[in-house]
């Protein structure tokens, strides 16, 4: 058994711990603070003999992981959401904005690699506030140097009420020579506590403030020690307490050196300290509410130290200080990221904005004008097909003139079926040369895209609004040319057997390609002018047009028969009453225009339906082009924003 060894002074060379000397019995005594203990080297096992069994009391016992606390269960999905949020936002937010969130995630991952049953508490304060004295009083041993020399504490000193704190101390960079252990046996009330004595945060020595700031970002809780003279110091409140107001649940504020005050004076200073903390936004744990603990004590005389030790023991016994600290970290970074994800207006792309965008694109390609032109062309073709024989002969004569290049001098050129192309005679171009291709209105297209981008980005935070506008701008590049292509591909087909010169998709109506051509749909009698076969397919005249044309031929034959009969009667070649040929001539002459008028009347409905179908087809083609190039990229950006906003809501603990 190792005999008791009296305490001995620390080495005179200034080393904190370490060193040692040999005793009279040849054993080496190592300094543990100011308590010397003898350590005997283990004898090496003799060859051929088994090594001695280890002392069961000193062998490590497998530790069963404690179940996660309610705070930990609530923290885990928030950390996952914050990690997902950072990943989704890297392409939209700058690195500086996400740096704090990345740091919190890294610190959380590093802290979870160590036992959450251990609680790291730092004692921080200004020069001369009595931090080291309080540290020694809590440890019940002279572990940290305290004195009148300033600054006294040059390196952070630790005292761990656990044998499993090496990993945490390594993470925080506590040197081996500054690690202490309390008097054994350990106080069971403080089991799992790792206490740190930090340098002065207002020290004049270089590097002390950097050490304090670094360790305050790593510890689980902080005991701020203030004295009656500097408890209202602006540096303490503005640099530390006010920015760390969100960490109230892991904060202790201790008014030390109350032995220098009267009882009434201590109460007045304590009340004023509470007032300042309230102004800093630090919630105070009063009346059972969570918040910072504020108390008064004297580390020198020991008054109030027992109360602090009890409060600290109860705090450590909950085993959730690390999770409370990480929760406060996530709360703080969520509050700083809120302007980048949340606004007061609910953003989005409304159905009204979509419809207005499609209407503007339809206006840009002239969908309504194309529908009206198609209706007029249908009615014109019906009028020519159902007109009198003499009218068709006149149209045929004009068509022949156009084919022979005789249409110059102000006469309109005709296409291969005698329909007006809207251009001048070209001197023998068969079928009439097509006019220059009509393009979509560029100003209308640009206005449509700008209006959509403005309405889609309204209410979005700055980075996401910019992303939506950029997506709309990329889609606008080449949109007008794409509308030209879909307008040409969606135009009605030509009359039977005719195609536009050059083999391009037929354009058939005024406003689609700058020319005017006839359009003869199929199934007009059944579907009101519906086409069959798609763009460029060969079209067939409606059947009732052929019936009307046959009637016109019969009436013309009656008219010619009556004329021949009447001439023969005057010449004495034919007999019979004179009024019969007159009736035939009159009936043929009057019936033809009447039948043509009936044909025009009957063509109004199908022509209107065909015009509406042409307008709808061109409008749908323009809307499809706009959806593919602009609406879908904009909607994708809005969907991405909704995803990151949902992750932010979870990370912020709001859902």
XYZ file of C-alpha atoms in Angstrom:
655
model
C 0.000 0.000 0.000
C 1.287 3.430 -0.858
C 1.848 5.546 2.269
C 0.323 8.999 2.555
C 2.592 11.715 1.310
C 2.451 15.223 2.728
C 1.814 18.090 0.376
C 4.867 19.754 -1.039
C 5.385 23.030 -2.842
C 5.353 23.243 -6.620
C 8.680 23.454 -8.445
C 10.483 26.764 -8.218
C 11.123 26.903 -11.941
C 7.526 28.088 -12.540
C 6.275 24.895 -14.167
C 2.637 24.195 -13.423
C 2.669 20.555 -12.477
C 5.098 18.034 -13.912
C 8.658 17.674 -12.714
C 9.302 15.563 -9.665
C 11.934 14.287 -7.292
C 13.067 11.005 -5.904
C 12.087 9.942 -2.440
C 14.227 8.206 0.139
C 12.889 4.834 -0.944
C 13.938 5.420 -4.553
C 10.426 5.966 -5.865
C 9.643 9.050 -7.933
C 7.106 11.563 -6.670
C 5.178 13.456 -9.366
C 3.580 16.809 -8.783
C -0.146 16.916 -9.365
C -0.771 20.567 -8.731
C 0.673 20.963 -5.255
C -0.249 17.450 -4.128
C 2.581 14.985 -4.491
C 1.823 11.356 -5.026
C 4.128 8.378 -5.410
C 3.978 6.326 -8.589
C 5.716 2.938 -8.587
C 6.714 1.551 -11.976
C 5.084 -1.768 -12.816
C 7.615 -4.625 -12.713
C 8.233 -6.281 -16.063
C 6.945 -9.860 -16.245
C 9.588 -12.553 -16.030
C 10.168 -14.688 -19.091
C 7.913 -17.679 -19.184
C 5.521 -16.292 -16.638
C 2.176 -14.656 -17.267
C 1.851 -10.962 -16.651
C 0.181 -10.033 -13.373
C -3.516 -9.385 -13.552
C -4.547 -5.771 -13.611
C -6.269 -4.239 -10.656
C -9.997 -4.511 -11.287
C -10.496 -1.102 -9.713
C -8.179 0.523 -12.244
C -9.281 -1.381 -15.360
C -11.573 0.526 -17.703
C -15.197 -0.443 -17.423
C -17.232 -0.440 -20.625
C -19.482 2.610 -20.525
C -23.044 2.206 -21.662
C -24.123 5.192 -23.713
C -26.867 7.145 -22.043
C -30.090 7.560 -23.981
C -30.389 10.926 -25.730
C -32.079 13.663 -23.773
C -35.189 15.480 -25.042
C -32.927 18.372 -25.969
C -30.768 16.028 -28.042
C -33.774 14.465 -29.740
C -34.955 17.914 -30.797
C -31.469 19.017 -31.829
C -30.669 16.151 -34.198
C -33.250 16.968 -36.924
C -32.302 20.635 -36.700
C -28.653 19.863 -37.365
C -29.617 17.591 -40.271
C -31.821 20.328 -41.714
C -29.069 22.932 -41.294
C -26.611 20.655 -43.073
C -29.086 20.140 -45.915
C -29.757 23.874 -45.989
C -26.078 24.707 -46.399
C -25.706 22.144 -49.171
C -28.683 23.486 -51.125
C -27.618 27.102 -50.696
C -23.988 26.952 -51.786
C -24.874 27.868 -55.374
C -27.046 30.819 -54.309
C -25.449 32.334 -51.195
C -21.872 33.516 -50.858
C -19.363 31.647 -48.751
C -19.220 34.371 -46.114
C -22.965 34.081 -45.423
C -22.731 30.315 -44.901
C -19.424 30.354 -43.016
C -21.023 30.604 -39.570
C -23.454 27.772 -40.318
C -20.605 25.573 -41.562
C -18.611 26.333 -38.417
C -21.545 25.377 -36.195
C -21.965 22.098 -38.071
C -18.264 21.313 -37.760
C -18.261 22.112 -34.053
C -21.377 20.020 -33.498
C -19.817 17.057 -35.285
C -16.602 17.449 -33.285
C -18.489 17.702 -29.985
C -20.577 14.618 -30.746
C -17.403 12.597 -31.234
C -16.830 12.961 -27.488
C -19.001 11.958 -24.600
C -22.024 14.183 -24.086
C -22.122 13.034 -20.457
C -19.180 15.313 -19.758
C -19.858 19.009 -19.217
C -17.137 21.543 -19.963
C -17.604 24.725 -17.938
C -15.266 27.706 -18.297
C -14.687 30.360 -15.640
C -14.197 33.691 -17.401
C -13.805 37.206 -16.149
C -11.783 40.360 -16.086
C -8.429 40.986 -14.460
C -8.639 40.806 -10.670
C -12.194 39.452 -10.571
C -11.107 36.337 -8.635
C -11.513 33.654 -11.299
C -8.604 31.526 -10.169
C -9.630 31.830 -6.522
C -13.111 30.600 -7.396
C -11.592 27.816 -9.488
C -9.566 26.598 -6.517
C -12.548 26.948 -4.190
C -14.715 24.762 -6.415
C -11.920 22.192 -6.753
C -11.170 22.405 -2.996
C -7.482 22.479 -3.816
C -4.843 24.993 -4.842
C -4.765 24.029 -8.519
C -4.553 27.390 -10.278
C -2.137 30.150 -9.329
C -3.839 33.149 -7.756
C -2.177 36.344 -6.636
C -1.752 40.044 -7.079
C 0.454 39.789 -10.150
C -1.463 40.723 -13.340
C -2.163 38.829 -15.431
C -1.915 35.818 -13.168
C -3.404 33.107 -15.419
C -1.368 32.892 -18.611
C -2.612 29.499 -19.816
C -6.054 27.919 -19.414
C -6.005 25.434 -16.537
C -8.370 22.459 -16.368
C -9.707 20.281 -13.602
C -11.715 17.217 -14.600
C -13.969 15.181 -12.321
C -13.685 12.290 -14.763
C -11.067 9.955 -16.213
C -12.544 10.263 -19.733
C -11.871 13.931 -20.408
C -8.594 13.587 -22.323
C -10.273 13.759 -25.734
C -12.198 16.900 -24.852
C -9.107 18.567 -23.424
C -7.144 17.682 -26.546
C -9.906 19.188 -28.686
C -9.742 22.430 -26.726
C -5.968 22.536 -26.856
C -5.318 22.421 -23.092
C -1.616 21.551 -22.659
C -0.751 18.531 -20.558
C 1.093 20.625 -18.007
C -2.079 22.639 -17.335
C -4.344 19.655 -16.654
C -5.228 19.051 -13.009
C -7.309 16.539 -11.095
C -9.261 17.271 -7.913
C -8.576 15.683 -4.567
C -9.574 12.041 -4.553
C -12.043 10.611 -3.994
C -13.955 12.708 -6.487
C -16.919 14.702 -5.285
C -19.836 12.638 -6.690
C -21.961 15.773 -6.973
C -19.598 17.108 -9.673
C -19.046 13.827 -11.521
C -18.580 14.495 -15.240
C -17.563 18.156 -14.804
C -14.566 19.552 -16.692
C -13.766 22.978 -15.235
C -11.539 25.501 -17.031
C -9.865 28.597 -15.618
C -9.463 30.991 -18.560
C -7.063 33.920 -18.895
C -8.417 37.432 -18.374
C -10.549 38.609 -21.287
C -9.221 42.169 -20.800
C -5.615 41.148 -20.281
C -2.885 43.396 -21.647
C -0.819 40.348 -22.592
C -0.868 39.452 -26.268
C -2.858 36.351 -27.152
C -4.892 36.092 -23.949
C -8.059 37.505 -25.516
C -7.654 35.190 -28.530
C -7.443 32.198 -26.185
C -10.579 33.306 -24.350
C -12.557 33.827 -27.560
C -11.435 30.473 -28.949
C -12.345 28.513 -25.829
C -15.671 30.284 -25.327
C -16.689 28.911 -28.735
C -15.867 25.345 -27.599
C -17.047 24.994 -24.007
C -20.525 23.884 -22.994
C -21.194 26.529 -20.342
C -19.602 29.668 -18.889
C -19.337 31.114 -15.384
C -18.819 34.852 -15.738
C -17.088 36.249 -12.650
C -17.538 39.978 -12.003
C -16.487 42.109 -9.074
C -18.182 45.131 -7.469
C -15.848 47.552 -9.252
C -16.086 46.330 -12.869
C -19.422 44.510 -13.066
C -20.717 47.273 -15.393
C -17.632 47.277 -17.623
C -18.663 48.170 -21.197
C -16.205 45.674 -22.724
C -17.748 42.795 -20.794
C -21.309 43.668 -21.743
C -20.802 44.796 -25.338
C -18.232 42.205 -26.401
C -19.448 39.139 -24.530
C -22.700 39.221 -22.578
C -24.810 41.024 -25.175
C -23.699 38.935 -28.200
C -24.034 35.745 -26.129
C -27.501 36.575 -24.831
C -28.899 33.516 -26.613
C -26.806 31.243 -24.388
C -28.621 32.157 -21.175
C -29.417 28.543 -20.248
C -25.710 27.663 -20.155
C -24.554 30.853 -18.434
C -23.807 31.622 -14.794
C -23.104 35.193 -13.684
C -21.344 35.381 -10.314
C -20.796 38.582 -8.366
C -17.565 37.832 -6.479
C -15.873 39.651 -3.599
C -19.106 40.514 -1.816
C -17.126 40.330 1.394
C -15.933 43.829 0.513
C -19.528 45.136 0.614
C -22.148 45.484 3.276
C -25.278 43.379 3.058
C -27.329 46.290 1.669
C -24.531 47.246 -0.714
C -24.281 43.686 -2.039
C -28.035 43.599 -2.667
C -27.908 46.936 -4.509
C -24.998 45.847 -6.704
C -26.699 42.519 -7.434
C -29.945 44.268 -8.416
C -28.052 46.644 -10.686
C -26.227 43.697 -12.239
C -29.560 42.022 -12.986
C -30.772 45.244 -14.600
C -27.739 45.393 -16.871
C -28.129 41.761 -17.838
C -31.770 42.371 -18.689
C -30.734 45.289 -20.911
C -28.241 42.987 -22.605
C -31.124 40.652 -23.500
C -29.846 37.867 -21.276
C -32.820 35.992 -19.853
C -32.554 35.370 -16.123
C -33.543 32.018 -14.673
C -36.046 33.263 -12.107
C -39.345 31.789 -10.932
C -38.535 28.440 -12.506
C -38.030 29.828 -16.004
C -34.971 28.778 -18.042
C -32.218 31.351 -18.123
C -28.954 32.488 -16.622
C -28.231 31.939 -12.939
C -27.146 35.070 -11.061
C -25.706 34.820 -7.563
C -23.348 36.565 -5.178
C -20.445 34.947 -3.309
C -16.978 35.395 -1.937
C -14.460 32.913 -3.255
C -11.940 34.102 -0.685
C -14.098 33.502 2.417
C -16.191 30.696 0.890
C -19.503 32.480 1.411
C -21.938 31.392 -1.312
C -19.472 28.955 -2.904
C -21.505 26.005 -1.635
C -24.617 27.332 -3.364
C -22.701 27.692 -6.625
C -21.314 24.160 -6.237
C -24.835 22.796 -5.701
C -26.204 24.711 -8.719
C -23.264 23.532 -10.803
C -23.769 19.938 -9.657
C -27.453 20.025 -10.571
C -26.564 21.557 -13.941
C -23.982 18.835 -14.672
C -26.306 16.065 -13.480
C -28.807 16.861 -16.261
C -26.201 15.719 -18.824
C -27.555 18.030 -21.531
C -25.291 21.066 -21.313
C -23.491 20.251 -24.566
C -26.802 19.860 -26.380
C -28.128 23.090 -24.876
C -25.022 24.884 -26.085
C -25.342 23.421 -29.588
C -29.028 24.327 -29.624
C -28.096 27.915 -28.807
C -25.511 27.822 -31.619
C -28.163 26.667 -34.104
C -30.591 29.298 -32.826
C -28.002 32.026 -33.318
C -26.997 31.003 -36.826
C -30.661 30.576 -37.804
C -31.427 34.110 -36.644
C -28.531 35.462 -38.710
C -29.582 33.467 -41.796
C -33.262 34.396 -41.560
C -33.073 37.420 -43.917
C -31.617 35.145 -46.607
C -34.565 32.726 -46.493
C -37.674 34.324 -45.028
C -39.642 37.432 -45.977
C -42.981 38.821 -44.895
C -44.536 38.256 -48.343
C -45.345 34.758 -49.533
C -43.565 34.501 -52.894
C -44.493 32.353 -55.840
C -45.678 32.302 -59.425
C -49.434 32.760 -59.513
C -51.734 31.360 -62.171
C -52.619 34.897 -63.171
C -48.952 35.690 -63.861
C -48.608 32.522 -65.935
C -51.693 33.349 -67.969
C -50.575 36.916 -68.589
C -47.169 35.673 -69.747
C -48.761 33.279 -72.223
C -51.133 35.995 -73.442
C -48.216 38.334 -74.136
C -46.374 35.633 -76.068
C -49.520 34.940 -78.103
C -49.755 38.636 -78.837
C -46.082 38.688 -79.824
C -46.570 35.962 -82.457
C -49.859 37.480 -83.649
C -52.062 34.544 -82.711
C -55.277 36.561 -82.826
C -54.374 38.181 -86.141
C -53.482 34.770 -87.548
C -56.850 33.397 -86.442
C -58.739 36.275 -88.081
C -56.698 35.857 -91.260
C -57.407 32.138 -91.297
C -61.111 32.859 -90.898
C -61.049 35.332 -93.789
C -59.079 32.889 -95.939
C -61.559 30.118 -95.207
C -64.494 32.340 -96.130
C -62.726 33.577 -99.256
C -62.010 30.029 -100.412
C -65.595 29.059 -99.670
C -66.816 32.050 -101.674
C -64.643 31.094 -104.627
C -65.590 27.427 -104.442
C -69.319 28.169 -104.100
C -69.451 31.146 -106.445
C -71.067 31.185 -109.871
C -69.375 29.632 -112.856
C -68.604 33.019 -114.295
C -66.936 34.092 -111.040
C -64.774 30.981 -111.005
C -63.822 31.621 -114.627
C -62.703 35.118 -113.702
C -60.615 33.756 -110.834
C -59.132 31.183 -113.192
C -58.234 33.887 -115.666
C -56.483 35.927 -112.965
C -54.644 32.839 -111.820
C -53.389 32.179 -115.323
C -52.172 35.733 -115.541
C -50.284 35.243 -112.299
C -48.757 31.998 -113.540
C -47.670 33.652 -116.784
C -46.141 36.621 -114.988
C -48.804 39.044 -116.169
C -49.699 40.256 -112.713
C -47.303 43.212 -112.601
C -48.449 46.790 -112.610
C -50.341 46.672 -109.360
C -52.196 43.333 -109.800
C -51.877 40.923 -106.929
C -49.962 37.715 -107.662
C -51.695 34.417 -107.069
C -50.520 31.102 -105.776
C -50.810 27.790 -107.566
C -54.569 27.641 -106.998
C -55.302 31.210 -107.920
C -55.328 32.590 -104.345
C -53.957 35.998 -103.517
C -50.497 35.803 -101.934
C -50.407 39.417 -100.914
C -47.318 40.103 -103.023
C -46.649 41.563 -106.444
C -46.144 39.611 -109.657
C -42.673 38.198 -109.922
C -42.439 37.564 -113.641
C -43.091 33.874 -113.909
C -42.516 32.335 -110.485
C -44.847 29.360 -110.462
C -47.167 29.311 -107.532
C -46.071 32.758 -106.386
C -42.966 33.323 -104.283
C -43.615 33.397 -100.543
C -43.221 36.710 -98.769
C -40.466 37.309 -96.180
C -41.035 35.336 -93.005
C -42.816 37.310 -90.296
C -40.967 37.421 -86.959
C -42.344 37.647 -83.437
C -42.338 41.067 -81.851
C -39.103 41.391 -79.876
C -40.310 44.213 -77.612
C -43.415 42.238 -76.636
C -41.332 39.137 -75.889
C -38.892 41.100 -73.727
C -41.732 42.808 -71.895
C -43.404 39.460 -71.219
C -40.196 38.014 -69.749
C -39.460 41.090 -67.623
C -42.978 41.183 -66.210
C -42.907 37.472 -65.393
C -39.481 37.733 -63.717
C -40.638 40.694 -61.633
C -43.815 38.986 -60.433
C -42.062 35.667 -59.782
C -39.272 37.296 -57.750
C -41.498 39.687 -55.809
C -41.225 38.896 -52.109
C -38.188 36.629 -52.446
C -35.021 37.293 -50.443
C -32.303 39.014 -52.448
C -30.198 36.001 -53.554
C -33.213 33.953 -54.592
C -34.868 36.870 -56.385
C -31.650 37.340 -58.348
C -31.573 33.620 -59.187
C -35.146 33.778 -60.509
C -34.395 36.819 -62.658
C -31.252 35.181 -64.016
C -33.202 32.025 -64.907
C -35.787 34.120 -66.755
C -33.035 36.060 -68.523
C -31.336 32.872 -69.714
C -34.631 31.585 -71.043
C -35.266 34.855 -72.885
C -32.149 34.341 -74.993
C -33.353 32.967 -78.312
C -37.003 32.939 -77.238
C -38.098 35.195 -80.105
C -36.376 32.964 -82.670
C -37.962 29.896 -81.091
C -41.365 31.579 -81.323
C -40.744 32.232 -85.009
C -40.065 28.535 -85.537
C -43.095 27.288 -83.622
C -45.312 29.883 -85.319
C -44.240 28.628 -88.730
C -44.604 24.980 -87.697
C -48.047 25.580 -86.189
C -49.495 27.534 -89.156
C -52.364 25.960 -91.153
C -51.644 23.764 -94.148
C -52.033 24.960 -97.728
C -54.636 24.034 -100.297
C -54.486 20.635 -102.009
C -51.214 19.732 -103.607
C -49.405 23.005 -102.852
C -46.436 23.604 -100.603
C -44.440 26.689 -99.895
C -41.409 27.310 -102.036
C -38.205 25.952 -100.580
C -39.949 23.115 -98.726
C -40.430 25.158 -95.507
C -43.395 24.485 -93.260
C -46.525 25.932 -94.855
C -47.825 29.186 -93.561
C -51.291 29.443 -94.992
C -52.657 32.620 -93.404
C -51.948 36.309 -93.283
C -49.722 37.194 -90.340
C -48.111 33.772 -90.094
C -45.447 34.372 -92.700
C -46.301 37.728 -94.204
C -48.285 36.262 -97.124
C -51.916 35.337 -97.679
C -52.816 31.893 -98.976
C -55.975 29.880 -99.105
C -56.746 27.246 -96.478
C -59.046 24.355 -97.208
C -59.621 22.161 -94.130
C -61.091 18.710 -94.106
C -64.231 17.519 -92.342
C -65.570 21.064 -92.262
C -69.112 19.823 -92.431
C -68.577 17.678 -89.330
C -66.045 19.528 -87.209
C -66.438 23.140 -88.151
C -63.141 23.468 -90.002
C -60.926 20.953 -88.176
C -57.804 19.944 -90.050
C -56.501 16.444 -90.490
C -53.019 15.148 -91.073
C -51.102 17.880 -89.237
C -48.890 20.608 -90.560
C -48.076 20.355 -94.258
C -50.554 17.528 -94.934
C -52.562 17.503 -98.164
C -55.931 19.065 -97.525
C -59.302 18.089 -99.049
C -62.184 20.391 -99.940
C -65.320 20.066 -97.821
C -67.893 17.858 -99.536
C -70.656 20.382 -99.435
C -68.452 22.761 -101.437
C -68.495 20.174 -104.266
C -72.254 19.893 -103.998
C -72.675 23.650 -104.230
C -70.230 23.784 -107.146
C -72.250 21.067 -108.903
C -75.410 23.097 -108.349
C -73.748 26.160 -109.756
C -72.722 24.131 -112.813
C -76.281 22.921 -113.289
C -77.647 26.458 -113.013
C -75.073 27.683 -115.489
C -76.066 24.843 -117.841
C -79.736 25.843 -117.509
C -78.763 29.403 -118.268
C -76.822 28.384 -121.396
C -79.595 26.004 -122.463
C -82.181 28.755 -122.150
C -79.963 31.140 -124.100
C -79.447 28.608 -126.900
C -83.177 27.785 -126.964
C -84.104 31.436 -127.143
C -81.649 32.132 -129.963
C -82.872 29.060 -131.831
C -86.481 30.171 -131.355
C -85.745 33.579 -132.858
C -83.990 31.933 -135.754
C -86.855 29.484 -136.214
C -84.816 26.466 -135.384
C -86.709 25.530 -132.231
C -90.361 25.618 -131.493
C -92.348 25.811 -128.327
C -93.446 28.662 -126.093
C -90.986 31.527 -125.836
C -91.252 31.868 -122.115
C -89.610 28.493 -121.425
C -86.110 29.582 -122.431
C -86.684 32.873 -120.657
C -87.503 30.999 -117.471
C -84.423 28.815 -117.862
C -82.181 31.823 -118.403
C -83.723 33.776 -115.546
C -83.608 30.826 -113.176
C -79.952 30.138 -113.976
C -78.995 33.813 -113.733
C -80.769 34.382 -110.406
C -80.191 30.980 -108.843
C -76.405 31.171 -109.164
C -75.965 34.304 -107.023
C -78.596 33.091 -104.587
C -76.785 29.757 -104.197
C -73.455 31.584 -103.831
C -74.992 33.786 -101.106
C -76.278 30.709 -99.299
C -72.795 29.176 -99.529
C -71.245 32.298 -98.002
C -73.840 32.253 -95.211
C -73.195 28.569 -94.515
C -69.418 29.155 -94.440
C -69.523 31.690 -91.614
C -69.735 29.151 -88.784
C -67.021 26.766 -90.028
C -64.810 29.715 -90.953
C -65.137 31.145 -87.453
C -64.366 27.774 -85.895
C -61.348 27.335 -88.109
C -60.058 30.775 -87.219
C -60.428 30.059 -83.497
C -58.657 26.734 -83.899
C -55.810 28.406 -85.759
C -55.498 31.032 -83.029
C -55.605 28.374 -80.313
C -52.993 26.249 -82.067
C -50.599 29.174 -82.453
C -51.278 30.355 -78.914
C -50.625 26.861 -77.534
C -47.401 26.560 -79.512
C -46.160 29.927 -78.218
C -47.195 29.039 -74.643
C -45.379 25.698 -74.872
C -42.230 27.432 -76.051
C -42.493 29.971 -73.227
C -43.071 27.227 -70.653
C -40.064 25.217 -71.777
C -37.682 28.166 -71.946
C -38.828 30.524 -69.191
C -41.615 29.200 -66.971
C -40.038 25.847 -66.151
C -36.596 27.275 -65.192
C -38.290 29.962 -63.100
C -40.541 27.362 -61.459
C -37.480 25.196 -60.759
C -35.793 28.094 -58.936
C -38.954 28.760 -56.939
C -39.199 25.068 -56.060
C -35.587 25.090 -54.905
C -36.299 28.117 -52.756
C -39.315 26.390 -51.205
C -37.124 23.384 -50.430
C -34.453 25.447 -48.694
C -37.093 27.480 -46.894
C -38.653 24.273 -45.579
C -35.229 23.144 -44.371
C -34.681 26.526 -42.742
C -37.984 26.252 -40.884
C -36.832 22.922 -39.445
C -33.343 24.205 -38.648
C -34.790 27.245 -36.903
C -36.976 25.009 -34.753
C -40.197 26.454 -36.166
C -41.585 23.263 -37.648
